[in-house]
Short mmCIF file of C-alpha atoms in Angstrom, two decimals:
data_model
loop_
_atom_site.label_atom_id
_atom_site.label_comp_id
_atom_site.label_asym_id
_atom_site.label_seq_id
_atom_site.Cartn_x
_atom_site.Cartn_y
_atom_site.Cartn_z
CA GLU A 1 -39.00 11.60 48.56
CA GLU A 2 -37.02 10.38 45.83
CA PRO A 3 -37.60 8.97 41.97
CA PHE A 4 -39.14 5.84 41.95
CA ASP A 5 -40.68 3.91 39.28
CA PHE A 6 -44.38 4.12 39.10
CA ALA A 7 -44.92 1.06 37.31
CA ASP A 8 -42.82 -0.86 39.62
CA ALA A 9 -44.67 0.40 42.85
CA LEU A 10 -47.91 -0.21 41.51
CA GLY A 11 -46.52 -4.12 40.39
CA ALA A 12 -45.88 -4.42 44.12
CA SER A 13 -48.98 -4.12 45.07
CA VAL A 14 -50.38 -5.92 42.66
CA ARG A 15 -48.78 -9.02 43.52
CA ILE A 16 -49.64 -8.49 47.07
CA ALA A 17 -53.47 -8.57 45.51
CA GLN A 18 -52.80 -11.94 43.25
CA GLY A 19 -52.18 -13.34 46.54
CA TRP A 20 -55.37 -12.66 48.07
CA GLN A 21 -57.27 -14.47 44.58
CA GLN A 22 -57.05 -17.92 46.61
CA LYS A 23 -59.48 -16.37 49.65
CA GLN A 24 -61.17 -14.26 47.31
CA PRO A 25 -61.87 -15.28 43.86
CA ARG A 26 -61.82 -12.18 41.88
CA ARG A 27 -60.75 -11.85 38.10
CA LEU A 28 -57.74 -9.00 38.67
CA SER A 29 -57.28 -7.36 35.20
CA VAL A 30 -54.50 -5.39 35.02
CA GLU A 31 -53.43 -2.64 32.46
CA MET A 32 -49.92 -0.41 32.32
CA PRO A 33 -47.97 0.83 29.34
CA GLU A 34 -44.24 -0.04 29.46
CA ASP A 35 -43.28 3.77 29.22
CA LEU A 36 -44.86 4.83 32.18
CA PRO A 37 -42.60 7.73 33.54
CA TRP A 38 -41.09 7.73 37.11
CA LEU A 39 -42.19 9.66 40.04
CA VAL A 40 -40.54 11.74 42.76
CA GLY A 41 -42.75 11.18 46.28
CA ASP A 42 -42.91 8.61 48.97
CA GLN A 43 -42.63 5.10 47.21
CA ARG A 44 -43.97 3.11 50.39
CA LEU A 45 -47.23 5.60 50.38
CA VAL A 46 -47.61 5.26 46.44
CA ARG A 47 -47.59 1.48 46.76
CA GLN A 48 -50.40 1.57 49.92
CA VAL A 49 -52.34 4.21 48.05
CA ALA A 50 -52.91 1.30 45.39
CA LEU A 51 -53.31 -1.83 47.98
CA ASN A 52 -56.00 0.55 50.30
CA LEU A 53 -57.59 0.77 46.65
CA LEU A 54 -57.37 -3.06 45.68
CA SER A 55 -58.52 -4.01 49.37
CA ASN A 56 -61.57 -2.19 49.16
CA SER A 57 -62.19 -3.29 45.38
CA TYR A 58 -61.69 -7.21 46.54
CA LYS A 59 -63.95 -6.60 49.86
CA PHE A 60 -66.78 -4.88 48.20
CA THR A 61 -66.93 -7.13 44.78
CA GLU A 62 -68.52 -10.69 44.77
CA ASP A 63 -66.38 -14.10 44.68
CA ASP A 64 -66.29 -15.67 41.15
CA THR A 65 -68.05 -13.17 39.17
CA GLY A 66 -66.29 -10.27 40.48
CA THR A 67 -63.81 -8.09 38.12
CA VAL A 68 -61.26 -5.56 39.76
CA SER A 69 -58.86 -3.52 37.43
CA LEU A 70 -56.13 -1.47 38.42
CA ARG A 71 -54.88 0.96 35.64
CA GLY A 72 -51.81 2.95 35.47
CA PHE A 73 -51.62 5.84 32.86
CA THR A 74 -50.44 9.42 32.02
CA ARG A 75 -53.08 11.74 31.82
CA ASP A 76 -53.30 14.45 29.11
CA ASP A 77 -51.74 16.67 31.34
CA GLY A 78 -48.92 14.63 32.37
CA ALA A 79 -49.87 13.73 35.77
CA LEU A 80 -49.58 10.15 36.56
CA VAL A 81 -52.86 8.18 37.16
CA ILE A 82 -53.79 4.94 39.10
CA GLU A 83 -57.22 3.73 38.92
CA VAL A 84 -58.82 1.05 40.31
CA SER A 85 -62.19 -0.11 39.45
CA ASP A 86 -64.71 -2.63 39.91
CA ASN A 87 -67.83 -4.48 39.62
CA GLY A 88 -68.83 -4.35 43.12
CA ILE A 89 -71.91 -3.42 45.18
CA GLY A 90 -71.20 0.09 44.75
CA ILE A 91 -71.85 3.15 46.66
CA PRO A 92 -75.11 5.60 47.48
CA GLU A 93 -74.14 8.52 45.77
CA GLU A 94 -75.08 10.71 49.10
CA ALA A 95 -72.23 8.68 50.96
CA ILE A 96 -69.10 9.51 48.89
CA PRO A 97 -68.36 13.11 49.80
CA ARG A 98 -67.59 11.00 53.50
CA LEU A 99 -65.66 8.17 52.48
CA THR A 100 -62.83 9.72 53.36
CA GLU A 101 -62.90 10.38 56.54
CA ALA A 102 -61.49 8.59 59.16
CA PHE A 103 -63.21 5.85 60.67
CA TYR A 104 -66.40 6.92 58.23
CA GLN A 105 -67.99 3.10 57.01
CA VAL A 106 -71.04 3.19 54.59
CA ASP A 107 -72.95 0.27 56.78
CA GLY A 108 -71.53 1.22 60.15
CA THR A 109 -74.29 -1.56 61.80
CA LEU A 110 -72.43 -4.50 63.81
CA ALA A 111 -75.05 -6.81 61.02
CA ARG A 112 -72.68 -5.33 57.85
CA ASN A 113 -71.26 -7.94 55.79
CA HIS A 114 -67.71 -6.41 55.47
CA ASP A 115 -64.62 -5.89 58.03
CA GLY A 116 -62.47 -2.83 58.31
CA THR A 117 -62.66 -0.02 60.40
CA GLY A 118 -63.15 2.76 57.87
CA LEU A 119 -59.91 3.90 57.93
CA GLY A 120 -58.75 2.87 54.16
CA LEU A 121 -59.88 5.79 52.17
CA SER A 122 -58.92 8.31 55.13
CA LEU A 123 -55.29 7.15 54.88
CA VAL A 124 -55.62 7.30 50.87
CA LYS A 125 -56.64 10.85 51.11
CA THR A 126 -53.93 11.88 53.32
CA PHE A 127 -50.99 9.88 50.91
CA VAL A 128 -52.47 11.43 47.82
CA ASP A 129 -52.97 15.17 49.43
CA ALA A 130 -49.26 14.67 50.68
CA HIS A 131 -48.31 14.07 46.88
CA ASP A 132 -50.41 17.01 45.68
CA GLY A 133 -52.03 15.06 44.06
CA GLU A 134 -56.01 14.58 43.52
CA LEU A 135 -58.83 12.12 44.42
CA GLU A 136 -61.97 10.98 42.69
CA ILE A 137 -64.52 8.63 43.93
CA SER A 138 -67.27 7.63 41.42
CA SER A 139 -70.17 4.91 42.25
CA VAL A 140 -73.44 3.19 41.38
CA VAL A 141 -74.99 0.91 44.06
CA GLY A 142 -75.47 -2.55 42.01
CA THR A 143 -72.80 -1.61 39.53
CA GLY A 144 -69.75 -0.44 41.37
CA THR A 145 -66.92 1.80 42.08
CA LYS A 146 -63.99 3.64 40.34
CA ILE A 147 -61.21 5.89 41.91
CA GLN A 148 -58.79 7.80 40.41
CA VAL A 149 -55.84 9.20 41.98
CA ALA A 150 -53.95 11.35 40.19
CA ILE A 151 -50.26 12.82 41.03
CA PRO A 152 -49.23 16.02 39.25
CA LYS A 153 -46.89 16.31 36.49
CA THR A 154 -44.54 18.42 38.63
CA ARG A 155 -43.73 15.40 40.07
CA VAL A 156 -43.22 13.13 37.28
CA CYS A 157 -39.59 12.52 36.23
CA ALA A 158 -36.97 10.70 33.87
CA PRO A 159 -35.52 7.44 35.32
CA ALA A 160 -32.45 8.70 37.42
CA GLU A 161 -29.44 8.72 35.57
CA ILE A 162 -25.28 9.00 36.49
CA ASP A 163 -24.20 12.25 35.52
CA SER A 164 -20.60 12.76 34.24
CA THR A 165 -19.77 13.53 37.62
CA GLY A 166 -20.87 9.79 39.21
CA HIS A 167 -23.99 11.67 40.68
CA GLU A 168 -27.31 10.66 40.40
CA ALA A 169 -29.39 13.19 38.21
CA VAL A 170 -33.39 13.29 37.92
CA VAL A 171 -34.79 15.37 34.77
CA PHE A 172 -38.37 16.50 35.55
CA ALA A 173 -41.08 16.37 33.04
CA SER A 174 -42.35 20.50 33.53
#
């Protein structure tokens, strides 16, 4: 774990998602304030969380009329949040509690229309737990899905600076 720029990590995932737009035309909306703080954690895992959430939104949102949104922001309690939402097919309410189980798929039949192994949200849950975070999923069938990941204030820090001894110094928000 090390300090890293939260906005840069999310931006890396967005750039990958933008590459999907040629094969899967969706509108991609990104909202992040310029002054997002840094985070202490595993940057690779945080990027993967955003990427998995974006991938699911792309997969379950229709071409051309579909909109996928990513927001990065600081919650009132100081937690850093990744929010991915879409206007896709949605998830039945009774399926939501099982979404983070490994290999669980809402439609596991051979005739289903979407590829995948059912590991994406299971991995997201594991990576969020590794950062002491929270995962919240809300969805309405036929309307879309919103997933929020909140990483606690205890992991928020100012950008690393070089102190008077030449060593990198990190100042935590809490």
